[in-house]
PDB file of C-alpha atoms and ligand atoms in Angstrom:
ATOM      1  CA  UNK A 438     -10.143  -0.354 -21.910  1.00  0.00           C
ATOM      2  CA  UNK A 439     -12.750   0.964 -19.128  1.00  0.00           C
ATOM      3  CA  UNK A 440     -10.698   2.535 -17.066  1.00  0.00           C
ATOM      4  CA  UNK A 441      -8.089   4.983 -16.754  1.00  0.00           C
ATOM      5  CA  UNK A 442      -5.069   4.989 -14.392  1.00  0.00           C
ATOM      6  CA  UNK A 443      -3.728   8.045 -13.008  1.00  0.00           C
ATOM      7  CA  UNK A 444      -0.194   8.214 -10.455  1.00  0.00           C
ATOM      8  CA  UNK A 445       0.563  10.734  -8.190  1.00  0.00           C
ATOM      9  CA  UNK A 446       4.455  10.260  -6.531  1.00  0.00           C
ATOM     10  CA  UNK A 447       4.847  11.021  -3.052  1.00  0.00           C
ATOM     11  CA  UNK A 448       8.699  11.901  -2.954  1.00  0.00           C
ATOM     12  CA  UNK A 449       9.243  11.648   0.439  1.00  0.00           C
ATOM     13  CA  UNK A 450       8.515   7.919   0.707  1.00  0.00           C
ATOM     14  CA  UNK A 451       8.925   7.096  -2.657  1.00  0.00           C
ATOM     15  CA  UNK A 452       5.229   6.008  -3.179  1.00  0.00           C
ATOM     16  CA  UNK A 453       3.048   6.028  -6.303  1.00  0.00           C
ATOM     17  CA  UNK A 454      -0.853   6.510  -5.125  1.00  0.00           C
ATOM     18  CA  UNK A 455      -3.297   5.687  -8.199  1.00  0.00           C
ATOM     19  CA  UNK A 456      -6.504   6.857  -9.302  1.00  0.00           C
ATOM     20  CA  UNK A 457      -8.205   4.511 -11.103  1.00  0.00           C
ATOM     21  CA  UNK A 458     -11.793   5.828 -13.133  1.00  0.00           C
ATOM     22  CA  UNK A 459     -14.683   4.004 -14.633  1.00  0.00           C
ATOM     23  CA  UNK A 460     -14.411   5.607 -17.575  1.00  0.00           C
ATOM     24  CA  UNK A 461     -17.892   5.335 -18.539  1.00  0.00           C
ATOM     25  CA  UNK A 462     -19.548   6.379 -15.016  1.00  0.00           C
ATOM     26  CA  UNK A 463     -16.663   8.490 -13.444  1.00  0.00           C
ATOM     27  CA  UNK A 464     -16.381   6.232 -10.439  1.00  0.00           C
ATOM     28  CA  UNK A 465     -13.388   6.322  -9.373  1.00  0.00           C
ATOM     29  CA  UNK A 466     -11.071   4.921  -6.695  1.00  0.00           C
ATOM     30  CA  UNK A 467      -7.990   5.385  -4.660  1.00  0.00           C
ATOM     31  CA  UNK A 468      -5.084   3.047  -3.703  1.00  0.00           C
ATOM     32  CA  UNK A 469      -2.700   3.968  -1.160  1.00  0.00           C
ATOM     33  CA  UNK A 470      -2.998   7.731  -0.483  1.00  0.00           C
ATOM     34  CA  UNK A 471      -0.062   9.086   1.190  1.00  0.00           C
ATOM     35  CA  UNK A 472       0.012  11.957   3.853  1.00  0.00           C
ATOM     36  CA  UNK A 473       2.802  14.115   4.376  1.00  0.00           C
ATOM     37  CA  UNK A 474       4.903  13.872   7.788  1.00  0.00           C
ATOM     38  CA  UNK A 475       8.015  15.444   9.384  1.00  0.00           C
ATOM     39  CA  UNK A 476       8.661  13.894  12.387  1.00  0.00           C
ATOM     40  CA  UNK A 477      10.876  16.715  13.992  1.00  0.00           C
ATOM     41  CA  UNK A 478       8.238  18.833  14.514  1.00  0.00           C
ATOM     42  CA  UNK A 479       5.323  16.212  14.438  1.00  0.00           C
ATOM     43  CA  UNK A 480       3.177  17.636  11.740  1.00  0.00           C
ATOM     44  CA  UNK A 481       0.915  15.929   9.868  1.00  0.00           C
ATOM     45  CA  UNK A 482       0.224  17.376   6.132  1.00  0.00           C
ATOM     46  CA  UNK A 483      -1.702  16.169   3.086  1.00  0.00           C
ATOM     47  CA  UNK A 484      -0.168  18.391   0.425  1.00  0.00           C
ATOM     48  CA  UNK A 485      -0.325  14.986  -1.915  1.00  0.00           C
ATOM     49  CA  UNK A 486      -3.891  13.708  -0.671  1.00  0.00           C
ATOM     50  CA  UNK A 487      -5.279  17.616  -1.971  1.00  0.00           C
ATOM     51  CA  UNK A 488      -3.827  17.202  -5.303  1.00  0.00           C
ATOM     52  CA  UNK A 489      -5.768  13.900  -5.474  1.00  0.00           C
ATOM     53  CA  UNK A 490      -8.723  15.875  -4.006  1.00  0.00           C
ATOM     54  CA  UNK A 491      -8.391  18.469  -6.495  1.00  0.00           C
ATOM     55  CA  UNK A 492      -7.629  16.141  -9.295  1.00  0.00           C
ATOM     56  CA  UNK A 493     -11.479  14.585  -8.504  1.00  0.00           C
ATOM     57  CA  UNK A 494     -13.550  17.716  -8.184  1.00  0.00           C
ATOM     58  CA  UNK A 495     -11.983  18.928 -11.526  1.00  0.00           C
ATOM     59  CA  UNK A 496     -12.723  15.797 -13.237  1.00  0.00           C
ATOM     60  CA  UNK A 497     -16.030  15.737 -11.323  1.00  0.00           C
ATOM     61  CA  UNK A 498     -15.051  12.298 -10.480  1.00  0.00           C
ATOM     62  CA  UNK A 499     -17.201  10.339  -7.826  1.00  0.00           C
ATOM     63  CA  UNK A 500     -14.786   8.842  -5.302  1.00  0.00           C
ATOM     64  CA  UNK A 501     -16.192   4.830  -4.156  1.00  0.00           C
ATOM     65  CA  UNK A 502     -13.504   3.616  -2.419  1.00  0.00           C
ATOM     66  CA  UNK A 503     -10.398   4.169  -0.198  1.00  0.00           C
ATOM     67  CA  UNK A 504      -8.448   1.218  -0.711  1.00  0.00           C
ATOM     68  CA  UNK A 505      -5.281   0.591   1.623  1.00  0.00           C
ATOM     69  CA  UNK A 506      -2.616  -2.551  -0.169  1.00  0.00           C
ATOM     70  CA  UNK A 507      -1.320  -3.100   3.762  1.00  0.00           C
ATOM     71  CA  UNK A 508      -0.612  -0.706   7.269  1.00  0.00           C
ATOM     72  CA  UNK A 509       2.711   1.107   5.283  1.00  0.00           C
ATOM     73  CA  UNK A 510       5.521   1.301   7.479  1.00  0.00           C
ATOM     74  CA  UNK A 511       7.143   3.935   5.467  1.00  0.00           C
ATOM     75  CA  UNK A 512       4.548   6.883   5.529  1.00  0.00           C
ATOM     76  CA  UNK A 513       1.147   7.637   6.972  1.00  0.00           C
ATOM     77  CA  UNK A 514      -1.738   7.350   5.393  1.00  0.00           C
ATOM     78  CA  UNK A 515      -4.290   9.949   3.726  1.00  0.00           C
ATOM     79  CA  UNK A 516      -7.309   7.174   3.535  1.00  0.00           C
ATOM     80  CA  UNK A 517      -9.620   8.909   6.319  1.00  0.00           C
ATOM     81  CA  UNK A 518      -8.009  12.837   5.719  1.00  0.00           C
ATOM     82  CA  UNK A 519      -9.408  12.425   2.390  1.00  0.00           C
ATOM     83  CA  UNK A 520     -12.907  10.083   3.515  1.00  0.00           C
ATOM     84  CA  UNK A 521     -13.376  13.573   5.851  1.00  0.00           C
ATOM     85  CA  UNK A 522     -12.385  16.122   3.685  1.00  0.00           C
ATOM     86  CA  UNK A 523     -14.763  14.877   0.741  1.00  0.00           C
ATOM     87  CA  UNK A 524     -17.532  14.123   3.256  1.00  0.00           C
ATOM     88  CA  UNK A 525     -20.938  13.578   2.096  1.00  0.00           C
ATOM     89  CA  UNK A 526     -20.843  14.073  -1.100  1.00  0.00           C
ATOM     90  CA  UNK A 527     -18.333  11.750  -1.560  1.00  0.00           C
ATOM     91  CA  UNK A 528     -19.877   9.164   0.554  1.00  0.00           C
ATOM     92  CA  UNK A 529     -16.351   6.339  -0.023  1.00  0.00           C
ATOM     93  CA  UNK A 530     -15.852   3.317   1.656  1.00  0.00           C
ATOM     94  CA  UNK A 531     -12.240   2.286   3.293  1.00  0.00           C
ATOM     95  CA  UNK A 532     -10.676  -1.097   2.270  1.00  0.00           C
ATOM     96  CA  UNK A 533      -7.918  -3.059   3.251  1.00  0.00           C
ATOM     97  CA  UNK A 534      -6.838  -6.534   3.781  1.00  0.00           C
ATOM     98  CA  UNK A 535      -8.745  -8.673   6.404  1.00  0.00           C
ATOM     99  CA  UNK A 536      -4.956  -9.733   7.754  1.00  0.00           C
ATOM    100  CA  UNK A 537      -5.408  -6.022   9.203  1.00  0.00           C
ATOM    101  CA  UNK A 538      -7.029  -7.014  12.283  1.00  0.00           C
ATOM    102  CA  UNK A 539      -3.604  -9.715  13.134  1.00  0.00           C
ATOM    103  CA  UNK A 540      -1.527  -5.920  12.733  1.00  0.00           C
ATOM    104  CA  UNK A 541      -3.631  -3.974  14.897  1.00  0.00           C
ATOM    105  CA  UNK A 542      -3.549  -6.995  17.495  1.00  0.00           C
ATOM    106  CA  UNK A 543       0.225  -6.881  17.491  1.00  0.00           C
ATOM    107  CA  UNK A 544       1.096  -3.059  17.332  1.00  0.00           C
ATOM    108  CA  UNK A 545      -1.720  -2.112  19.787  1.00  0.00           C
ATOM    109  CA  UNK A 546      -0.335  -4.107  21.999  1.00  0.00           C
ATOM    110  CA  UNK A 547       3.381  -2.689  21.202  1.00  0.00           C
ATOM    111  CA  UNK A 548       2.330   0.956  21.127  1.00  0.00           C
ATOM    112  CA  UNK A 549       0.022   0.437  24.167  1.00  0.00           C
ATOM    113  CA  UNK A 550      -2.970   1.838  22.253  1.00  0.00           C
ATOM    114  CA  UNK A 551      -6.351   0.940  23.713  1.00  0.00           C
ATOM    115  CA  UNK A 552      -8.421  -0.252  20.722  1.00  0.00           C
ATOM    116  CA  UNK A 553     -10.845  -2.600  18.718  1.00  0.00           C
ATOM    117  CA  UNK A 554      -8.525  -5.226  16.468  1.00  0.00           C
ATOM    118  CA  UNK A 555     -11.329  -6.167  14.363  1.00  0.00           C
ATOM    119  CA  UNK A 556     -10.602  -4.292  11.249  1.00  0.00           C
ATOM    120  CA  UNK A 557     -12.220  -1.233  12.497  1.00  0.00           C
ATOM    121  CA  UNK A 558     -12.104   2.028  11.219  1.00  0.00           C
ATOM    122  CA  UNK A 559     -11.901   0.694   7.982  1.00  0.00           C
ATOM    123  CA  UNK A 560     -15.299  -0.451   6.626  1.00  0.00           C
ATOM    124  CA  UNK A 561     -14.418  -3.292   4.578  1.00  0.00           C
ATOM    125  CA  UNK A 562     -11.937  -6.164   4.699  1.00  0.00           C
ATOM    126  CA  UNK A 563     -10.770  -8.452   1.662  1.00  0.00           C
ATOM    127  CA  UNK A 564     -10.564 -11.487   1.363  1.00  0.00           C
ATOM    128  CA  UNK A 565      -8.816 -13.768  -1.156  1.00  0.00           C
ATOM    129  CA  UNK A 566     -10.501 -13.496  -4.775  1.00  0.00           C
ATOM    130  CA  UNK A 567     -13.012 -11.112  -3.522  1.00  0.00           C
ATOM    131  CA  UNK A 568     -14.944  -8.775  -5.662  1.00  0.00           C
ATOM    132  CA  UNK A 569     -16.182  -5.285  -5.345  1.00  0.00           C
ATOM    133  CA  UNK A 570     -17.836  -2.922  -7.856  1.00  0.00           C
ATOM    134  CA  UNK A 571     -17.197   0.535  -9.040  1.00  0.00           C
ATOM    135  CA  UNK A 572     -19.485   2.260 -11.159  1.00  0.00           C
ATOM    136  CA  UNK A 573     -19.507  -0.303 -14.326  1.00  0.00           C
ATOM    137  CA  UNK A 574     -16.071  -1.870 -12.816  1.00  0.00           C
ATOM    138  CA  UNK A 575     -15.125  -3.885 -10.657  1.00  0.00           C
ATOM    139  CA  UNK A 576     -11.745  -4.656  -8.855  1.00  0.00           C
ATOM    140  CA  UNK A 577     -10.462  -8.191  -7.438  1.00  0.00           C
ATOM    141  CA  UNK A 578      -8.740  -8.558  -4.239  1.00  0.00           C
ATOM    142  CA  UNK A 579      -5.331 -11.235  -4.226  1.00  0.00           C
ATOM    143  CA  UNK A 580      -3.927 -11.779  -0.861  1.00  0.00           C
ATOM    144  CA  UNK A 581      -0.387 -11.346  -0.887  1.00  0.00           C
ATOM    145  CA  UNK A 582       1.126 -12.204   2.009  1.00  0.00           C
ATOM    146  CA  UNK A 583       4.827 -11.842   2.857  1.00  0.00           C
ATOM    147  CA  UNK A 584       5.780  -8.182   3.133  1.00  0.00           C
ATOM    148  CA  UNK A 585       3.105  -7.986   5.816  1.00  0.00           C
ATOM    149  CA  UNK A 586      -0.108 -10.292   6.753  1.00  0.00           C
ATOM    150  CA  UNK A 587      -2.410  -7.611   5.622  1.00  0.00           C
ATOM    151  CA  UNK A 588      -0.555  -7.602   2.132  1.00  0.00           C
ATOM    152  CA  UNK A 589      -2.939  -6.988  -0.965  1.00  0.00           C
ATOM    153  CA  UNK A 590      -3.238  -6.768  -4.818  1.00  0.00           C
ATOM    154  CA  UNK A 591      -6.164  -5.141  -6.533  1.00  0.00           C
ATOM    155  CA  UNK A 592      -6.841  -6.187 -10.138  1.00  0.00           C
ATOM    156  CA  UNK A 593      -8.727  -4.344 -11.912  1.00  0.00           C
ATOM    157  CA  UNK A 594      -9.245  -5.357 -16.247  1.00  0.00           C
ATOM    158  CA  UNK A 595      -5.545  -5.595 -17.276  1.00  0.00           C
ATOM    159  CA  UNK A 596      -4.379  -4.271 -14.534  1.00  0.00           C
ATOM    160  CA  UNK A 597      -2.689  -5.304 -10.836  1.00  0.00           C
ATOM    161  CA  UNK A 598      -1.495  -2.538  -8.321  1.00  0.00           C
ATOM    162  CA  UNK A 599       0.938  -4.780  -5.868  1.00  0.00           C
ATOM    163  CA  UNK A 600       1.806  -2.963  -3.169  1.00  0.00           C
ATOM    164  CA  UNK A 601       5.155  -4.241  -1.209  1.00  0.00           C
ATOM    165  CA  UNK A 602       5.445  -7.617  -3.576  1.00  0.00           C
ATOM    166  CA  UNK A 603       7.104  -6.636  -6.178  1.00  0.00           C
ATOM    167  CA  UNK A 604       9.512  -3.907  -6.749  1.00  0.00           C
ATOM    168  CA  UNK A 605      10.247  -2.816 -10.978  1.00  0.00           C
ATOM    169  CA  UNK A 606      12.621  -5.891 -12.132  1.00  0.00           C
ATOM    170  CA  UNK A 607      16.080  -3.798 -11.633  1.00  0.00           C
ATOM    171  CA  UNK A 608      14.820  -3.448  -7.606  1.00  0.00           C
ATOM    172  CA  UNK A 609      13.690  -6.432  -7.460  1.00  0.00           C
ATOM    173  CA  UNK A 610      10.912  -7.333  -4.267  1.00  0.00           C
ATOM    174  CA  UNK A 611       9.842  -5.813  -1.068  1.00  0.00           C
ATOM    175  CA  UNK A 612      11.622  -6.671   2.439  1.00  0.00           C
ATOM    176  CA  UNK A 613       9.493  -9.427   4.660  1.00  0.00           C
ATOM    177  CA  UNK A 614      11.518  -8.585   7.976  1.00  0.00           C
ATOM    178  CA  UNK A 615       8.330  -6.448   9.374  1.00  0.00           C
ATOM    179  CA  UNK A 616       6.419  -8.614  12.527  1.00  0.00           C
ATOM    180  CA  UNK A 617       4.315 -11.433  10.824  1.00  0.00           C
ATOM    181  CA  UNK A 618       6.507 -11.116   7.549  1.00  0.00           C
ATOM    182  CA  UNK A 619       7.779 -13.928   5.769  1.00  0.00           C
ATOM    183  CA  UNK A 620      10.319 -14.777   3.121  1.00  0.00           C
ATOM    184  CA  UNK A 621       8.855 -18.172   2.328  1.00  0.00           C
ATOM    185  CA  UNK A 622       5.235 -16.144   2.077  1.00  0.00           C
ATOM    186  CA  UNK A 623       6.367 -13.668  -0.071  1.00  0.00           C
ATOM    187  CA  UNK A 624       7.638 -16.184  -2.649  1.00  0.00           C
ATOM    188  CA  UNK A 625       4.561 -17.796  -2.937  1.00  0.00           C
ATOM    189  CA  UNK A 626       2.335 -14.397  -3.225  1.00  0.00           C
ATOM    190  CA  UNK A 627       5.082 -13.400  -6.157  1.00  0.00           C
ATOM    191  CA  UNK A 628       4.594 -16.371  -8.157  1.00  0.00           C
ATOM    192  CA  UNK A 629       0.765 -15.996  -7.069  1.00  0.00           C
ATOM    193  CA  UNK A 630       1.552 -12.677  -8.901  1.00  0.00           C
ATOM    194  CA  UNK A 631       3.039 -14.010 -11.861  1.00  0.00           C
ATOM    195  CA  UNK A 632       0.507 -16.807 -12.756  1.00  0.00           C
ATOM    196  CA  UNK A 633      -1.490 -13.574 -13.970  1.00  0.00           C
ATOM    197  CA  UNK A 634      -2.017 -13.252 -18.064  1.00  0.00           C
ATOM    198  CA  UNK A 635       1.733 -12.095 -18.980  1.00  0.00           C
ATOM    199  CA  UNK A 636       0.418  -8.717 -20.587  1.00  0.00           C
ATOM    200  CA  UNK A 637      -1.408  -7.878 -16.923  1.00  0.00           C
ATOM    201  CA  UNK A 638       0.473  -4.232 -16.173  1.00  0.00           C
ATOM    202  CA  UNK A 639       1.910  -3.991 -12.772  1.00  0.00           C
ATOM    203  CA  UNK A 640       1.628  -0.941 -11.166  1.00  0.00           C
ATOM    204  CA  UNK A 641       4.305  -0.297  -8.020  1.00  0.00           C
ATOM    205  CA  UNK A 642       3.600   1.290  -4.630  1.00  0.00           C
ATOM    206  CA  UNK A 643       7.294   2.322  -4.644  1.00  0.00           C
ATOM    207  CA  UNK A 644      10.549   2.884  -6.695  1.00  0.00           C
ATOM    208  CA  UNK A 645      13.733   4.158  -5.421  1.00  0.00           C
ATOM    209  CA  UNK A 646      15.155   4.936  -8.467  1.00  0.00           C
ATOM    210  CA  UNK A 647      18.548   2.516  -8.231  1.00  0.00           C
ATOM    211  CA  UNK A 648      21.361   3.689  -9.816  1.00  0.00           C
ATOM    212  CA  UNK A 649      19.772   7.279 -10.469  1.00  0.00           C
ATOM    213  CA  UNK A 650      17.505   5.717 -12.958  1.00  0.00           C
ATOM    214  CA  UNK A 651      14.423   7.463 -14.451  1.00  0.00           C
ATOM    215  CA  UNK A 652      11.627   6.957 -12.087  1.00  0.00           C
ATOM    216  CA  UNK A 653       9.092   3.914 -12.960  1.00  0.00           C
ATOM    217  CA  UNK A 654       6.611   2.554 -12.030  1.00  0.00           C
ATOM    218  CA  UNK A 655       5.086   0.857 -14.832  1.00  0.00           C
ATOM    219  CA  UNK A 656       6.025  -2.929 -16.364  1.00  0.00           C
ATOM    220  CA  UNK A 657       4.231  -6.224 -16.904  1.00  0.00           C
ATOM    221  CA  UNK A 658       3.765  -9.814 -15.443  1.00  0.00           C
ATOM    222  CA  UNK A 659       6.062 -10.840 -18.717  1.00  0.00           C
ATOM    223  CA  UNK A 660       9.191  -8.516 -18.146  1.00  0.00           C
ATOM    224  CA  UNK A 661       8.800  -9.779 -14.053  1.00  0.00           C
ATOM    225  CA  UNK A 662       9.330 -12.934 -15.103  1.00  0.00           C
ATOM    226  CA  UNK A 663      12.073 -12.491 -17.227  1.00  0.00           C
ATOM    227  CA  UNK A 664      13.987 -10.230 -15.526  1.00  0.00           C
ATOM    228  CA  UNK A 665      13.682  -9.574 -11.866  1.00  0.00           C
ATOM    229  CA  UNK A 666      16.963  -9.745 -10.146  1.00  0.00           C
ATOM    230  CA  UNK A 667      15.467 -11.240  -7.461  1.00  0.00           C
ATOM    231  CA  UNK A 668      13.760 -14.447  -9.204  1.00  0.00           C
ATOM    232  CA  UNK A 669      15.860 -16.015 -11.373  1.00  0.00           C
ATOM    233  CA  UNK A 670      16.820 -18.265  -8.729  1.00  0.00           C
ATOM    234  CA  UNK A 671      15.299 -21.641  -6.547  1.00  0.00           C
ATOM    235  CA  UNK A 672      12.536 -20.753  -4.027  1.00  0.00           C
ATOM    236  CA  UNK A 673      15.255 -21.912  -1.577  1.00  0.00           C
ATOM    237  CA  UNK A 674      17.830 -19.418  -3.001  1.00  0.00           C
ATOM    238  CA  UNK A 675      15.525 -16.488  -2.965  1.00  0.00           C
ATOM    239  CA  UNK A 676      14.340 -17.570   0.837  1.00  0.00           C
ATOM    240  CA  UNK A 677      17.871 -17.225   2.100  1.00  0.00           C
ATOM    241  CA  UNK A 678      18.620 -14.105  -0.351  1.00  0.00           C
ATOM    242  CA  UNK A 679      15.885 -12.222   1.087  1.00  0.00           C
ATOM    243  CA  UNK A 680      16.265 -13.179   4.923  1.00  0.00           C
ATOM    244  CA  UNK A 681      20.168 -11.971   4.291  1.00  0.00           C
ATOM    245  CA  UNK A 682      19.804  -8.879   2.773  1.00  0.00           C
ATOM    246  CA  UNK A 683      16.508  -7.774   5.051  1.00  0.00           C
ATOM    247  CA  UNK A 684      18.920  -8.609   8.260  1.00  0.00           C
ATOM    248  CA  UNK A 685      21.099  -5.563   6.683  1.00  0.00           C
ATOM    249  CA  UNK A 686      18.389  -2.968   6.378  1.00  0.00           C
ATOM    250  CA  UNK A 687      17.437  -0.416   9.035  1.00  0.00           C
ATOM    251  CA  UNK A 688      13.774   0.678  10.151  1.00  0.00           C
ATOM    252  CA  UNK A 689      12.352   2.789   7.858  1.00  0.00           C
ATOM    253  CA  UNK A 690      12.437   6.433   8.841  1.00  0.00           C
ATOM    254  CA  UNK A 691       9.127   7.028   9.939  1.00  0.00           C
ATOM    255  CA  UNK A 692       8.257   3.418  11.494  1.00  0.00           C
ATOM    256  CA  UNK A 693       6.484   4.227  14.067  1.00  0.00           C
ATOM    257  CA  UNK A 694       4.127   6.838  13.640  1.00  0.00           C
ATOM    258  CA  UNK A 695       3.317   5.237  10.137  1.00  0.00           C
ATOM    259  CA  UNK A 696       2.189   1.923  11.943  1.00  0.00           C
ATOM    260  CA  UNK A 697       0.681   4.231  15.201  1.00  0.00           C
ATOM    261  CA  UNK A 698      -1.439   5.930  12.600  1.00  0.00           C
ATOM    262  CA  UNK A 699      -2.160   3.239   9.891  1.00  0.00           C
ATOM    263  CA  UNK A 700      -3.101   0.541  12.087  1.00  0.00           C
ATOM    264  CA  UNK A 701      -6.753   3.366  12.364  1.00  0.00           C
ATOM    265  CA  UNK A 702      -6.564   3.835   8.765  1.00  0.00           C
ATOM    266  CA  UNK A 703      -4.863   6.770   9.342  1.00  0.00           C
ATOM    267  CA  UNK A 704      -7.559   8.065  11.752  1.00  0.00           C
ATOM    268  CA  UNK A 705      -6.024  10.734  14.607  1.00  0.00           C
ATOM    269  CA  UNK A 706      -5.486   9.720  17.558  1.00  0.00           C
ATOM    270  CA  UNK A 707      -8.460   9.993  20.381  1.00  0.00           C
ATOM    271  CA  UNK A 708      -6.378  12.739  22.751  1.00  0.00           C
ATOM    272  CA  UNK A 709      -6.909  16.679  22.999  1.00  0.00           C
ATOM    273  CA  UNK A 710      -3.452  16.611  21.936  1.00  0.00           C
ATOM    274  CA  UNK A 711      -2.919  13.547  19.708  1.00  0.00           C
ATOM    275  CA  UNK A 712       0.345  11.770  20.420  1.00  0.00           C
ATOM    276  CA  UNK A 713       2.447   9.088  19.088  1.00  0.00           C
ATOM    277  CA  UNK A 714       5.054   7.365  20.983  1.00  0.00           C
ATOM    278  CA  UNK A 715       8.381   5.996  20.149  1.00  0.00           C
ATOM    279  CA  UNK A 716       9.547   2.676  22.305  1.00  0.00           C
ATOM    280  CA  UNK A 717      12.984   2.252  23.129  1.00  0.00           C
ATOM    281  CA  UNK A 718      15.386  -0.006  22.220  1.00  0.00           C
ATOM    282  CA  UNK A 719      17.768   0.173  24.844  1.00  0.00           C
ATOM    283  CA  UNK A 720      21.973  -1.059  23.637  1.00  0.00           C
ATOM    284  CA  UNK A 721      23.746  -1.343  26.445  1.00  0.00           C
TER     285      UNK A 721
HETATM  286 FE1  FE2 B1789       5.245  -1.439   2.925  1.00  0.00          FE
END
């Protein structure tokens, strides 16, 4: 194996960030970074994102790329805290998704933010079977559409790191009811998913622990097939499933200024005194 795969949780949103290293160079990357947020008192924090820091200088890793599996809606993210705060010596590139640019369109527009959509701050966009290298690596870009348009996988040897697809087989797959998300596109990006070699390890963005479980985070393209609850049914059956059960889930807790701030990679906003705004929904 050439590389190694390290998690970090982020318990407040339930995410698993990796750090995957060329073992042979020390190149390393990052996938999904989380930053740390409570929204009573608006402050932004990156007690995670300096573990990961930490984790690189003591390893005397040298950090490539940022890489972003789709604009979160769950928790902000670390991708430019940590681009900054590693500066010039770590001189990384963010990725993401080219399907980006069709979120920053719509939530510009919703959050009245005045601002490119092409794809910008981040300094790469993916396309479908794309490939990028790390030190003597390389990872592979699937797009996974469904959960979001900007939806990703990155494959790197053995191993796929899929974001909002799937969830571990007892949780079954991620919610499509986001603007631009679809059911019917999520169903083809999991089977997408699953014509992968069945020893390919999937490695989740998230696991809520059902059931008070151990957490994981950890399986493979074989136990998926066999065994996630929400598969083992017609594409029609898991359409209608999914649609049903996402009409029954409220907005994850920190919606908006995870989309506000992810939609710039994270980036602050331009203002002496950054803000994020909150529109209303109005029930009379
Ligand atoms: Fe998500």
């Amino acid at each position: 194996m050439s590389v190694s795969v390290t998690s970090f949780f982020h318990q407040q949103s339930a995410t698993f960030c990796y750090l995957v290293c060329c073992l042979n160079t020390g190149s390393a990357i990052i996938i999904d970074p989380p930053a740390d947020f409570d929204a009573p008192s608006g402050t932004l924090s990156f007690t995670t994102a300096n573990k990961i820091i930490d984790y690189i200088h003591a390893n005397k890793l040298k950090l490539e790329w940022l890489l972003e599996t789709h604009a979160h809606a769950d928790h902000i993210t670390a991708a430019s805290y940590i681009k900054h705060k590693l500066g010039s010596t770590h001189p990384c590139k963010l990725g993401t998704g080219a399907g980006i640019t069709q979120v920053q369109d719509y939530f510009s527009q919703l959050y009245q933010i005045d601002m490119p959509c092409d794809g910008s701050p981040f300094d790469e966009l993916f396309n479908d079977n794309s490939h990028y290298p790390f030190g003597e690596c390389q990872f592979g870009v699937l797009t996974t559409p469904g959960h979001t348009p900007d939806s990703v996988c990155y494959l790197i040897d053995d191993n796929v790191f899929v974001g909002d697809t799937f969830f571990m087989p007892d949780s079954g797959t991620a919610r499509c009811d986001f603007p631009g998300g679809s059911a019917k596109k999520l169903y083809e990006s999991l089977q997408k998913i699953l014509s992968l070699p069945e020893y390919t390890i999937m490695w989740m963005c998230h696991d809520y622990q059902p059931n008070g479980r151990k957490l994981a985070n950890k399986t493979t393209v074989a136990e998926q097939r066999l065994t996630n609850v929400h598969l083992q049914s017609s594409k029609q059956a898991y359409i209608e499933t999914r649609e049903s059960r996402d009409a029954t889930l409220s907005a994850p807790k920190l919606l908006h200024p995870a989309i506000q701030m992810n939609i710039r990679a994270g980036a602050l906003p331009k203002e002496l005194t950054p803000q994020l705004t909150i529109p209303l929904t109005v029930l009379l």
